[in-house]
Amino acid sequence: MMWMDVDAALAEVPVNLMPLTSDTDFKTIDEGIAFGESGMTLFWHFTTTAGATSVKAVTPTTGGDYDWAHKDHGMYTIEIPASGGGDINNDSEGFGYFTGVCDSVLPWRGPTIGFRDANLNALLVDNAFSATRGLSGTALPAAAADDVGGLPISDAGELDLDTQLANTNEVTAARMGALTDWLEGERLDLILDIIAADTTTDIPGLLSTVDTKQDTAQTDLDTITGTGGVFIGTDAMDRSGTLDVNTKTITAAAITAAAIATDAVDADALAADALAEIKAEVNAA
């Protein structure tokens, strides 16, 4: 059993499994069988992976689609085109082999050949097998699952990626809604602009106005005067002295009985020795 790439032009497909041998002595290997050998009959037997089998006659040529060649020691090959050939083409996955007969040699059968995707042949035949990638190709990381560089796994199992994606989208949408507020001209940006205007322009301007009015009030206070045209503070100090003198120099007869209200002075308002002093003054008079 051998494997070849499907959908590819194949230049040298083996025709016989064993060397072509003389039909006279049954042991002499014949290395001179030509593409147009007398009595040449060649068939291609092909079975698909679905189990459909066909048999088609193939006419060997030289320099054409089915170029016949002797490789050595009675072993022969034939060319098979990928497409466009009149007899057979390498355009389907499956398994095939040749049978044939011609004059002077015994009938023969070729090896069974499997035809599959070139990538499978690359992974299983041409390249070293990867224990981590297996048959997945280069799409998966070359590391064990849950290892450094490997695919993440769910320790709990049954991780639904669609559910996780939906949850992520929900969180992202909520966060983006908040972030959008910070964009130029959006709600939070406008609030910040107002605050900036207040702190950099309005408040300093207001403080300047208050300071100016305070200076004006101080100036006004300094210039307030009394009825005599003297500062209230100075006038108040001057009049305190005058008041003190006047209270000591009340002139005679300045206070008459008519000026004193009835019961204006009662006994409780007089000092303890007031009566004695009054009697003394009367006697003296």
XYZ file of N, CA and C in Angstrom:
855
model
N 0.853 -1.199 0.000
C 0.000 0.000 0.000
C 0.885 1.245 0.000
N 0.577 2.173 -0.866
C 1.286 3.441 -0.887
C 0.274 4.574 -1.021
N 0.726 5.791 -0.660
C -0.148 6.961 -0.684
C 0.409 8.031 -1.616
N -0.495 8.683 -2.346
C -0.116 9.794 -3.208
C -1.101 10.938 -3.038
N -0.662 12.131 -3.467
C -1.501 13.321 -3.347
C -2.596 13.313 -4.403
N -3.843 13.572 -3.980
C -4.932 13.689 -4.929
C -4.905 15.079 -5.558
N -5.540 15.217 -6.707
C -5.623 16.499 -7.437
C -4.239 17.024 -7.795
N -3.332 16.123 -8.108
C -1.984 16.523 -8.506
C -1.569 15.685 -9.719
N -0.797 16.304 -10.610
C -0.261 15.560 -11.758
C 0.841 14.637 -11.265
N 0.703 13.351 -11.544
C 1.664 12.349 -11.063
C 2.475 11.839 -12.245
N 3.798 11.958 -12.166
C 4.669 11.631 -13.307
C 5.038 10.159 -13.375
N 5.082 9.489 -12.231
C 5.584 8.107 -12.239
C 4.788 7.235 -11.256
N 3.646 6.791 -11.703
C 2.810 5.909 -10.884
C 3.185 4.461 -11.220
N 3.522 3.633 -10.235
C 3.923 2.243 -10.511
C 2.814 1.458 -11.240
N 3.225 0.707 -12.256
C 2.284 -0.096 -13.039
C 2.220 -1.538 -12.539
N 3.382 -2.083 -12.134
C 3.429 -3.483 -11.722
C 4.034 -3.619 -10.334
N 3.527 -4.596 -9.596
C 4.006 -4.841 -8.241
C 5.263 -5.692 -8.252
N 5.345 -6.610 -9.180
C 6.517 -7.478 -9.342
C 7.093 -7.259 -10.744
N 8.383 -7.552 -10.955
C 8.972 -7.354 -12.283
C 8.215 -8.163 -13.349
N 8.087 -7.562 -14.564
C 7.455 -8.279 -15.661
C 8.368 -9.435 -16.075
N 7.787 -10.627 -16.149
C 8.557 -11.866 -16.333
C 8.133 -12.591 -17.605
N 9.066 -13.228 -18.252
C 8.823 -13.961 -19.497
C 7.747 -15.023 -19.306
N 6.849 -15.107 -20.297
C 5.807 -16.134 -20.230
C 6.286 -17.451 -20.819
N 7.599 -17.528 -21.127
C 8.168 -18.764 -21.665
C 8.812 -19.602 -20.566
N 9.747 -18.977 -19.844
C 10.412 -19.735 -18.780
C 9.964 -19.308 -17.383
N 9.107 -18.260 -17.320
C 8.521 -17.784 -16.067
C 9.526 -17.222 -15.052
N 10.752 -16.922 -15.561
C 11.732 -16.380 -14.616
C 12.590 -15.254 -15.193
N 12.618 -15.138 -16.482
C 13.437 -14.101 -17.098
C 12.706 -12.762 -17.007
N 13.366 -11.779 -16.444
C 12.777 -10.446 -16.299
C 12.910 -9.702 -17.622
N 11.813 -9.140 -18.051
C 11.790 -8.434 -19.333
C 11.868 -6.921 -19.061
N 12.952 -6.317 -19.520
C 13.145 -4.877 -19.310
C 12.925 -4.075 -20.584
N 12.353 -4.710 -21.608
C 12.194 -4.017 -22.890
C 10.776 -3.820 -23.321
N 9.819 -3.856 -22.436
C 8.414 -3.672 -22.814
C 8.177 -2.201 -23.118
N 7.691 -1.894 -24.318
C 7.471 -0.520 -24.748
C 6.015 -0.124 -24.547
N 5.735 1.216 -24.669
C 4.374 1.703 -24.445
C 3.394 1.113 -25.467
N 3.907 0.816 -26.705
C 3.038 0.272 -27.741
C 3.310 -1.212 -27.985
N 3.692 -1.932 -26.945
C 4.033 -3.353 -27.060
C 2.853 -4.132 -27.649
N 3.197 -5.156 -28.473
C 2.180 -5.988 -29.098
C 1.304 -6.649 -28.025
N 0.022 -6.572 -28.246
C -0.912 -7.201 -27.308
C -1.107 -6.419 -26.004
N -0.618 -5.157 -25.935
C -0.702 -4.360 -24.692
C -2.161 -4.041 -24.363
N -2.557 -4.447 -23.168
C -3.874 -4.095 -22.614
C -3.665 -3.700 -21.158
N -4.057 -2.475 -20.844
C -3.817 -1.950 -19.501
C -5.130 -1.381 -18.952
N -5.417 -1.744 -17.677
C -6.647 -1.284 -17.031
C -6.325 -0.599 -15.684
N -7.139 0.408 -15.400
C -7.033 1.108 -14.107
C -8.280 0.789 -13.283
N -8.067 0.184 -12.107
C -9.153 -0.188 -11.204
C -9.182 0.827 -10.043
N -10.318 1.493 -9.879
C -10.378 2.549 -8.863
C -11.635 2.394 -8.015
N -11.478 2.546 -6.677
C -12.596 2.481 -5.739
C -12.565 3.722 -4.844
N -13.677 4.425 -4.807
C -13.744 5.637 -3.967
C -13.917 5.246 -2.507
N -13.771 6.235 -1.609
C -13.960 5.974 -0.187
C -15.423 5.660 0.127
N -16.317 5.992 -0.784
C -17.732 5.661 -0.609
C -18.043 4.261 -1.116
N -17.034 3.574 -1.693
C -17.236 2.194 -2.138
C -17.645 2.044 -3.585
N -17.577 3.113 -4.396
C -17.914 3.027 -5.815
C -16.678 2.595 -6.606
N -16.792 1.497 -7.378
C -15.646 0.932 -8.093
C -15.836 1.071 -9.603
N -14.758 1.402 -10.292
C -14.781 1.520 -11.753
C -13.520 0.914 -12.334
N -13.606 0.482 -13.604
C -12.456 -0.061 -14.317
C -12.396 0.632 -15.682
N -11.241 1.238 -15.984
C -11.087 1.970 -17.240
C -9.825 1.553 -17.953
N -9.940 1.432 -19.269
C -8.780 1.100 -20.087
C -7.905 2.329 -20.257
N -6.599 2.098 -20.231
C -5.623 3.179 -20.372
C -4.667 2.810 -21.495
N -4.451 3.759 -22.391
C -3.526 3.531 -23.494
C -2.215 4.243 -23.200
N -1.127 3.513 -22.932
C 0.161 4.143 -22.644
C 0.653 4.947 -23.847
N 1.371 6.050 -23.563
C 1.927 6.891 -24.607
C 3.386 7.182 -24.261
N 4.023 7.911 -25.152
C 5.342 8.432 -24.861
C 5.311 9.939 -25.045
N 5.595 10.680 -23.977
C 5.548 12.134 -24.033
C 4.148 12.693 -23.964
N 3.118 11.902 -23.605
C 1.750 12.391 -23.539
C 1.221 12.350 -22.114
N -0.105 12.281 -21.980
C -0.723 12.257 -20.656
C -0.411 10.982 -19.892
N -0.143 9.903 -20.606
C 0.077 8.598 -19.961
C 1.427 8.039 -20.403
N 2.431 8.820 -20.090
C 3.804 8.487 -20.515
C 4.280 7.207 -19.808
N 4.654 6.224 -20.640
C 5.112 4.901 -20.149
C 6.632 4.926 -20.026
N 7.173 4.365 -18.918
C 8.629 4.371 -18.733
C 9.070 3.135 -17.967
N 10.252 2.620 -18.362
C 10.886 1.519 -17.625
C 11.860 2.116 -16.613
N 11.690 1.792 -15.345
C 12.542 2.367 -14.315
C 13.796 1.538 -14.108
N 13.644 0.237 -13.985
C 14.804 -0.657 -13.845
C 14.293 -2.030 -13.386
N 15.022 -3.036 -13.752
C 14.768 -4.405 -13.277
C 13.315 -4.838 -13.518
N 12.799 -4.470 -14.694
C 11.461 -4.917 -15.089
C 10.324 -4.184 -14.414
N 10.616 -3.049 -13.767
C 9.581 -2.255 -13.094
C 9.239 -1.044 -13.966
N 7.900 -0.830 -14.179
C 7.448 0.199 -15.096
C 6.512 1.202 -14.368
N 6.479 2.423 -14.934
C 5.595 3.456 -14.389
C 4.820 4.112 -15.525
N 3.767 4.862 -15.127
C 2.969 5.581 -16.109
C 2.564 6.933 -15.505
N 2.371 7.897 -16.337
C 1.956 9.234 -15.883
C 0.429 9.308 -15.815
N -0.089 10.015 -14.777
C -1.534 10.254 -14.646
C -1.737 11.761 -14.437
N -2.506 12.422 -15.306
C -2.735 13.867 -15.151
C -3.734 14.140 -14.012
N -3.664 15.355 -13.482
C -4.619 15.741 -12.446
C -6.014 15.890 -13.034
N -6.088 16.397 -14.250
C -7.368 16.574 -14.926
C -7.111 16.708 -16.421
N -8.162 16.595 -17.200
C -8.044 16.808 -18.638
C -7.596 15.598 -19.428
N -7.305 14.480 -18.766
C -6.875 13.285 -19.486
C -8.046 12.569 -20.144
N -7.760 11.910 -21.258
C -8.825 11.231 -21.987
C -9.235 9.913 -21.361
N -8.358 9.289 -20.609
C -8.661 7.975 -20.044
C -8.971 8.063 -18.541
N -7.986 8.432 -17.767
C -8.185 8.560 -16.307
C -7.545 9.854 -15.821
N -7.976 10.304 -14.649
C -7.424 11.511 -14.025
C -7.276 11.284 -12.515
N -6.341 11.997 -11.942
C -6.156 11.939 -10.487
C -6.961 13.071 -9.846
N -8.264 12.898 -9.801
C -9.137 13.966 -9.320
C -10.128 13.509 -8.247
N -9.904 12.343 -7.683
C -10.833 11.834 -6.664
C -10.065 11.084 -5.581
N -10.550 11.238 -4.318
C -9.969 10.456 -3.242
C -10.421 9.001 -3.391
N -9.523 8.097 -3.074
C -9.867 6.677 -3.156
C -8.632 5.811 -3.322
N -8.842 4.605 -3.898
C -7.773 3.616 -4.006
C -7.789 3.013 -5.416
N -6.606 2.850 -5.989
C -6.542 2.312 -7.348
C -5.310 1.451 -7.591
N -5.402 0.637 -8.662
C -4.257 -0.181 -9.062
C -4.428 -0.552 -10.544
N -3.314 -0.905 -11.190
C -3.314 -1.306 -12.593
C -3.270 -2.828 -12.715
N -3.892 -3.328 -13.793
C -3.679 -4.711 -14.251
C -3.390 -4.645 -15.750
N -2.575 -5.601 -16.243
C -2.250 -5.547 -17.657
C -1.697 -6.859 -18.180
N -1.590 -6.885 -19.488
C -1.030 -8.058 -20.153
C -0.535 -7.611 -21.540
N 0.502 -8.256 -22.021
C 0.991 -8.023 -23.384
C 1.754 -9.278 -23.830
N 2.134 -9.321 -25.068
C 2.833 -10.485 -25.594
C 4.189 -10.668 -24.909
N 4.578 -11.877 -24.701
C 5.894 -12.317 -24.220
C 6.090 -12.213 -22.715
N 5.129 -11.637 -21.961
C 5.271 -11.602 -20.502
C 3.977 -12.088 -19.853
N 4.114 -12.473 -18.610
C 2.954 -12.922 -17.856
C 2.064 -11.727 -17.491
N 0.762 -11.940 -17.289
C -0.117 -10.857 -16.827
C 0.394 -10.291 -15.499
N 0.106 -9.042 -15.263
C 0.613 -8.419 -14.029
C -0.473 -7.607 -13.317
N -0.146 -7.278 -12.098
C -0.994 -6.413 -11.273
C -0.093 -5.411 -10.566
N -0.563 -4.168 -10.439
C 0.214 -3.143 -9.771
C -0.122 -3.032 -8.282
N 0.626 -2.253 -7.538
C 0.341 -2.044 -6.111
C -0.917 -1.189 -5.923
N -1.595 -1.382 -4.787
C -2.748 -0.544 -4.459
C -2.238 0.806 -3.962
N -2.788 1.857 -4.541
C -2.340 3.221 -4.215
C -3.525 3.998 -3.647
N -3.297 4.657 -2.507
C -4.324 5.516 -1.927
C -4.106 6.965 -2.321
N -5.190 7.653 -2.654
C -5.115 9.056 -3.063
C -5.888 9.910 -2.045
N -5.195 10.852 -1.422
C -5.803 11.690 -0.390
C -5.179 13.081 -0.417
N -5.728 13.956 0.442
C -5.270 15.340 0.499
C -3.770 15.405 0.777
N -3.112 16.320 0.079
C -1.663 16.461 0.231
C -1.270 16.816 1.655
N -2.136 17.549 2.372
C -1.817 17.918 3.747
C -1.741 16.695 4.659
N -2.605 15.720 4.408
C -2.549 14.484 5.197
C -1.253 13.739 4.934
N -0.857 13.685 3.686
C 0.418 13.030 3.375
C 1.592 13.773 4.008
N 1.478 15.120 4.053
C 2.536 15.908 4.670
C 2.629 15.603 6.168
N 1.469 15.461 6.822
C 1.463 15.214 8.258
C 1.827 13.773 8.611
N 1.317 12.839 7.830
C 1.485 11.426 8.177
C 2.692 10.765 7.522
N 3.180 11.348 6.432
C 4.277 10.708 5.701
C 5.487 11.628 5.576
N 5.263 12.820 5.029
C 6.389 13.683 4.682
C 7.054 14.331 5.889
N 6.263 14.726 6.896
C 6.817 15.445 8.041
C 6.763 14.611 9.308
N 7.572 15.024 10.280
C 7.557 14.343 11.578
C 6.220 14.595 12.259
N 5.694 13.587 12.916
C 4.402 13.704 13.588
C 4.531 14.596 14.813
N 3.554 15.469 15.015
C 3.534 16.353 16.172
C 2.561 15.797 17.205
N 3.079 15.513 18.384
C 2.231 14.956 19.439
C 1.204 15.949 19.932
N 1.486 17.248 19.788
C 0.550 18.270 20.279
C -0.416 18.725 19.200
N 0.032 18.786 17.950
C -0.848 19.240 16.877
C -1.599 18.093 16.230
N -1.049 16.904 16.278
C -1.716 15.765 15.667
C -1.951 15.988 14.189
N -3.211 15.837 13.760
C -3.562 16.034 12.356
C -4.175 17.403 12.101
N -4.069 18.302 13.079
C -4.724 19.599 12.962
C -3.954 20.599 12.116
N -2.709 20.303 11.793
C -1.910 21.251 11.026
C -1.359 22.351 11.910
N -1.081 23.500 11.321
C -0.429 24.586 12.058
C -1.426 25.512 12.741
N -2.726 25.191 12.634
C -3.714 26.078 13.245
C -3.669 26.033 14.761
N -3.246 24.909 15.336
C -3.165 24.771 16.783
C -1.739 25.005 17.251
N -1.566 25.521 18.464
C -0.204 25.731 18.983
C 0.501 24.421 19.258
N 1.811 24.439 19.098
C 2.613 23.233 19.335
C 2.924 23.110 20.817
N 1.872 23.010 21.623
C 2.018 22.872 23.072
C 0.808 22.125 23.597
N 1.003 21.422 24.701
C -0.092 20.666 25.285
C -1.173 21.609 25.801
N -2.421 21.141 25.756
C -3.533 21.940 26.263
C -3.305 22.280 27.733
N -3.608 23.526 28.093
C -3.469 24.045 29.454
C -2.013 24.233 29.859
N -1.079 24.070 28.901
C 0.335 24.306 29.173
C 0.705 25.672 28.603
N 1.923 26.101 28.857
C 2.381 27.392 28.347
C 2.311 27.389 26.821
N 1.582 28.323 26.261
C 1.442 28.400 24.815
C 0.386 27.482 24.249
N -0.237 26.668 25.090
C -1.237 25.726 24.623
C -2.643 26.289 24.709
N -3.603 25.492 24.285
C -4.983 25.933 24.314
C -5.510 25.957 25.746
N -6.321 26.956 26.093
C -6.916 26.977 27.438
C -8.010 25.919 27.536
N -8.181 25.361 28.721
C -9.224 24.365 28.933
C -10.045 24.766 30.151
N -11.208 24.165 30.286
C -12.068 24.405 31.437
C -11.917 23.235 32.407
N -11.447 23.533 33.613
C -11.297 22.468 34.605
C -12.663 21.901 34.992
N -13.701 22.742 34.958
C -15.036 22.270 35.303
C -15.679 21.489 34.167
N -15.182 21.705 32.954
C -15.742 21.020 31.797
C -16.984 21.706 31.267
N -17.393 21.317 30.064
C -18.606 21.827 29.419
C -18.615 23.352 29.361
N -17.493 23.940 28.976
C -17.411 25.394 28.849
C -18.083 25.829 27.555
N -19.149 26.601 27.686
C -19.896 27.081 26.529
C -19.302 28.408 26.079
N -18.579 28.396 24.974
C -17.917 29.607 24.494
C -18.928 30.684 24.095
N -20.084 30.269 23.567
C -21.094 31.254 23.185
C -21.611 32.011 24.408
N -21.792 31.274 25.522
C -22.240 31.922 26.755
C -21.187 32.887 27.265
N -19.931 32.443 27.232
C -18.851 33.312 27.685
C -18.749 34.555 26.819
N -18.929 34.384 25.522
C -18.872 35.521 24.606
C -20.011 36.499 24.887
N -21.211 35.955 25.145
C -22.351 36.821 25.441
C -22.104 37.612 26.719
N -21.545 36.947 27.743
C -21.245 37.644 28.999
C -20.202 38.732 28.783
N -19.196 38.407 27.991
C -18.142 39.382 27.709
C -18.696 40.583 26.964
N -19.559 40.326 25.997
C -20.160 41.423 25.238
C -21.016 42.307 26.137
N -21.713 41.684 27.085
C -22.561 42.458 27.997
C -21.718 43.382 28.871
N -20.621 42.828 29.414
C -19.741 43.648 30.251
C -19.092 44.750 29.427
N -18.662 44.390 28.230
C -18.006 45.372 27.359
C -18.955 46.513 27.008
N -20.207 46.164 26.723
C -21.179 47.197 26.369
C -21.405 48.150 27.538
N -21.479 47.579 28.763
C -21.684 48.428 29.937
C -20.492 49.348 30.158
N -19.304 48.794 30.040
C -18.102 49.609 30.240
C -17.970 50.671 29.155
N -18.292 50.305 27.928
C -18.184 51.265 26.836
C -19.194 52.398 27.020
N -20.363 52.072 27.632
C -21.330 53.129 27.903
C -20.764 54.170 28.847
N -20.016 53.687 29.864
C -19.387 54.621 30.809
C -18.257 55.394 30.146
N -17.483 54.685 29.336
C -16.356 55.352 28.672
C -16.827 56.393 27.669
N -17.988 56.115 27.049
C -18.510 57.057 26.056
C -18.794 58.415 26.677
N -19.197 58.407 27.977
C -19.482 59.675 28.660
C -18.266 60.592 28.705
N -17.067 60.011 28.612
C -15.848 60.828 28.695
C -15.427 61.384 27.342
N -16.074 60.958 26.269
C -15.697 61.444 24.949
C -16.019 62.928 24.809
N -15.363 63.574 23.872
C -15.543 65.001 23.639
C -17.008 65.315 23.341
N -17.575 66.211 24.141
C -18.949 66.622 23.923
C -19.990 65.766 24.598
N -19.560 64.662 25.261
C -20.523 63.814 25.951
C -20.757 64.327 27.372
N -21.636 63.611 28.125
C -22.160 64.111 29.398
C -21.064 64.474 30.394
N -20.172 63.536 30.724
C -19.146 63.821 31.724
C -18.153 64.869 31.233
N -17.883 64.845 29.940
C -16.971 65.841 29.383
C -17.554 67.241 29.529
N -18.859 67.376 29.303
C -19.498 68.680 29.447
C -19.478 69.149 30.896
N -19.709 68.194 31.838
C -19.664 68.551 33.259
C -18.268 69.044 33.634
N -17.257 68.353 33.160
C -15.881 68.759 33.446
C -15.575 70.131 32.856
N -16.128 70.386 31.675
C -15.914 71.702 31.067
C -16.534 72.804 31.932
N -17.728 72.522 32.490
C -18.389 73.516 33.350
C -17.567 73.750 34.608
N -17.096 72.639 35.219
C -16.274 72.768 36.419
C -15.001 73.557 36.118
N -14.386 73.265 34.987
C -13.163 73.975 34.612
C -13.428 75.458 34.427
N -14.581 75.782 33.800
C -14.921 77.197 33.602
C -15.157 77.884 34.938
N -15.833 77.154 35.875
C -16.104 77.746 37.193
C -14.816 78.020 37.960
N -13.901 77.045 37.953
C -12.689 77.164 38.772
C -11.630 78.054 38.148
N -11.652 78.188 36.869
C -10.598 78.978 36.206
C -11.059 80.388 35.824
N -12.372 80.590 35.725
C -12.869 81.895 35.262
C -13.877 82.502 36.232
N -14.993 81.792 36.477
C -16.099 82.373 37.256
C -15.705 82.643 38.698
N -15.150 81.636 39.383
C -14.807 81.813 40.800
C -13.725 82.869 41.001
N -12.628 82.828 40.243
C -11.640 83.912 40.397
C -12.242 85.289 40.136
N -13.141 85.385 39.152
C -13.777 86.674 38.874
C -14.640 87.134 40.028
N -15.379 86.177 40.644
C -16.219 86.508 41.781
C -15.378 86.972 42.974
N -14.274 86.268 43.229
C -13.395 86.645 44.331
C -12.813 88.040 44.123
N -12.493 88.342 42.868
C -11.958 89.664 42.563
C -13.001 90.740 42.845
N -14.264 90.438 42.482
C -15.342 91.406 42.738
C -15.553 91.619 44.225
N -15.535 90.508 44.992
C -15.701 90.611 46.447
C -14.575 91.433 47.059
N -13.362 91.198 46.587
C -12.216 91.936 47.116
C -12.359 93.433 46.839
N -12.829 93.768 45.647
C -13.025 95.181 45.288
C -14.078 95.833 46.179
N -15.195 95.102 46.388
C -16.261 95.656 47.228
C -15.801 95.813 48.677
N -14.960 94.898 49.146
C -14.437 95.006 50.513
C -13.572 96.254 50.663
N -12.750 96.494 49.648
C -11.919 97.706 49.688
C -12.796 98.960 49.709
N -13.862 98.935 48.895
C -14.778 100.089 48.840
C -15.456 100.309 50.179
N -15.887 99.204 50.844
C -16.555 99.322 52.153
C -15.607 99.897 53.189
N -14.335 99.467 53.137
C -13.357 99.983 54.093
C -13.142 101.472 53.886
N -13.101 101.876 52.615
C -12.931 103.308 52.299
C -14.123 104.115 52.803
N -15.334 103.552 52.591
C -16.535 104.229 53.051
C -16.542 104.360 54.566
N -16.125 103.311 55.263
C -16.107 103.336 56.718
C -15.144 104.393 57.236
N -14.022 104.497 56.568
C -13.023 105.469 56.997
C -13.500 106.912 56.819
N -14.446 107.113 55.891
C -14.866 108.494 55.577
C -16.184 108.891 56.226
N -16.819 107.993 57.023
C -18.083 108.346 57.701
C -17.794 109.345 58.837
N -18.523 110.449 58.866
C -18.301 111.496 59.890
C -19.564 111.769 60.685
N -19.398 112.417 61.785
C -20.538 112.808 62.611
C -21.156 114.137 62.135
N -22.062 114.745 63.030
C -22.743 115.971 62.607
C -21.810 117.159 62.560
N -20.695 117.046 63.303
C -19.748 118.156 63.294
C -18.707 118.038 62.206
N -18.888 117.067 61.346
C -17.925 116.900 60.263
C -16.667 116.191 60.697
N -16.665 115.557 61.891
C -15.490 114.845 62.410
C -15.765 113.354 62.331
N -14.732 112.558 62.108
C -14.910 111.112 62.077
C -15.660 110.653 63.308
N -16.576 109.700 63.102
C -17.389 109.198 64.214
C -16.517 108.704 65.344
N -15.471 107.993 65.033
C -14.594 107.451 66.067
C -13.961 108.564 66.882
N -13.477 109.626 66.253
C -12.841 110.754 66.943
C -13.856 111.542 67.745
N -15.034 111.765 67.123
C -16.075 112.534 67.770
C -16.579 111.846 69.025
N -16.700 110.511 68.946
C -17.175 109.747 70.102
C -16.197 109.895 71.260
N -14.922 109.895 70.967
C -13.924 110.024 72.032
C -13.993 111.437 72.644
N -14.167 112.453 71.795
C -14.227 113.832 72.293
C -15.452 114.061 73.178
N -16.598 113.503 72.780
C -17.840 113.737 73.503
C -17.882 112.974 74.820
N -17.114 111.940 74.928
C -17.091 111.216 76.210
C -16.514 112.122 77.315
N -15.516 112.897 76.943
C -14.934 113.828 77.916
C -15.915 114.933 78.287
N -16.582 115.436 77.264
C -17.565 116.507 77.501
C -18.686 116.030 78.401
N -19.165 114.783 78.141
C -20.240 114.208 78.940
C -19.821 114.080 80.398
N -18.572 113.686 80.592
C -18.076 113.511 81.966
C -18.070 114.840 82.714
N -17.656 115.914 82.032
C -17.613 117.252 82.682
C -19.012 117.774 82.990
N -19.916 117.605 82.040
C -21.264 118.131 82.177
C -22.010 117.502 83.338
N -21.777 116.228 83.557
C -22.476 115.562 84.656
C -22.047 116.078 86.015
N -20.857 116.750 86.082
C -20.351 117.264 87.360
C -20.701 118.760 87.577
N -21.151 119.424 86.512
C -21.325 120.896 86.596
C -22.752 121.311 86.320
N -23.714 120.528 86.849
C -25.109 120.937 86.663
C -25.338 122.246 87.461
N -25.835 123.250 86.871
C -26.003 124.582 87.494
C -27.149 124.567 88.487
N -27.129 125.565 89.394
C -28.163 125.669 90.409
C -29.512 125.916 89.766
N -30.540 125.360 90.429
C -31.906 125.460 89.931
C -32.126 124.869 88.574
N -31.113 124.034 88.105
C -31.283 123.419 86.777
C -32.322 122.329 86.833
N -32.481 121.746 88.061
C -33.473 120.680 88.225
C -34.534 121.209 89.161
N -35.770 121.342 88.712
C -36.887 121.849 89.502
C -37.794 120.704 89.839
N -38.741 121.015 90.774
C -39.696 119.966 91.164
C -40.524 119.546 89.999
N -40.815 120.459 89.109
C -41.622 120.101 87.925
C -40.878 119.159 87.008
N -39.515 119.215 87.069
C -38.717 118.374 86.160
C -38.617 116.942 86.649
N -38.990 116.759 87.943
C -38.893 115.405 88.504
C -40.273 114.814 88.518
N -40.426 113.693 87.941
C -41.728 113.038 87.886
C -42.109 112.552 89.252
N -43.439 112.398 89.415
C -43.928 111.893 90.685
C -43.358 110.521 90.945
N -42.895 110.299 92.190
C -42.287 109.013 92.591
C -41.068 108.661 91.767
N -40.445 109.668 91.152
C -39.244 109.348 90.354
C -38.134 108.878 91.238
N -38.088 109.419 92.489
C -37.067 108.985 93.429
C -37.784 108.372 94.608
N -37.633 107.099 94.872
C -38.265 106.442 96.014
C -37.234 106.160 97.076
N -37.706 105.624 98.178
C -36.807 105.402 99.317
C -35.697 104.432 98.991
N -36.029 103.439 98.175
C -35.005 102.429 97.860
C -33.866 103.024 97.058
N -34.119 104.135 96.330
C -33.085 104.736 95.494
C -32.129 105.602 96.301
N -32.456 105.932 97.588
C -31.600 106.787 98.407
C -30.606 105.972 99.200
N -29.468 106.563 99.446
C -28.458 105.867 100.256
C -28.925 105.824 101.712
N -28.279 105.025 102.521
C -28.692 104.856 103.934
C -28.565 106.143 104.740
N -27.563 106.983 104.427
C -27.349 108.216 105.211
C -27.927 109.449 104.523
N -28.770 109.185 103.462
C -29.321 110.317 102.713
C -30.208 111.208 103.592
N -31.025 110.629 104.489
C -31.930 111.401 105.333
C -31.150 112.283 106.293
N -30.120 111.739 106.853
C -29.295 112.516 107.815
C -28.667 113.702 107.118
N -28.170 113.479 105.898
C -27.531 114.564 105.160
C -28.541 115.660 104.823
N -29.773 115.250 104.453
C -30.798 116.236 104.106
C -31.152 117.095 105.328
N -31.314 116.424 106.515
C -31.631 117.163 107.747
C -30.512 118.136 108.096
N -29.299 117.693 107.887
C -28.159 118.567 108.205
C -28.180 119.806 107.337
N -28.495 119.592 106.072
C -28.528 120.705 105.135
C -29.658 121.675 105.506
N -30.808 121.148 105.978
C -31.944 121.996 106.360
C -31.593 122.816 107.580
N -31.029 122.174 108.570
C -30.641 122.865 109.793
C -29.624 123.981 109.485
N -28.765 123.661 108.601
C -27.727 124.639 108.267
C -28.335 125.840 107.582
N -29.365 125.610 106.865
C -29.988 126.713 106.164
C -30.720 127.596 107.164
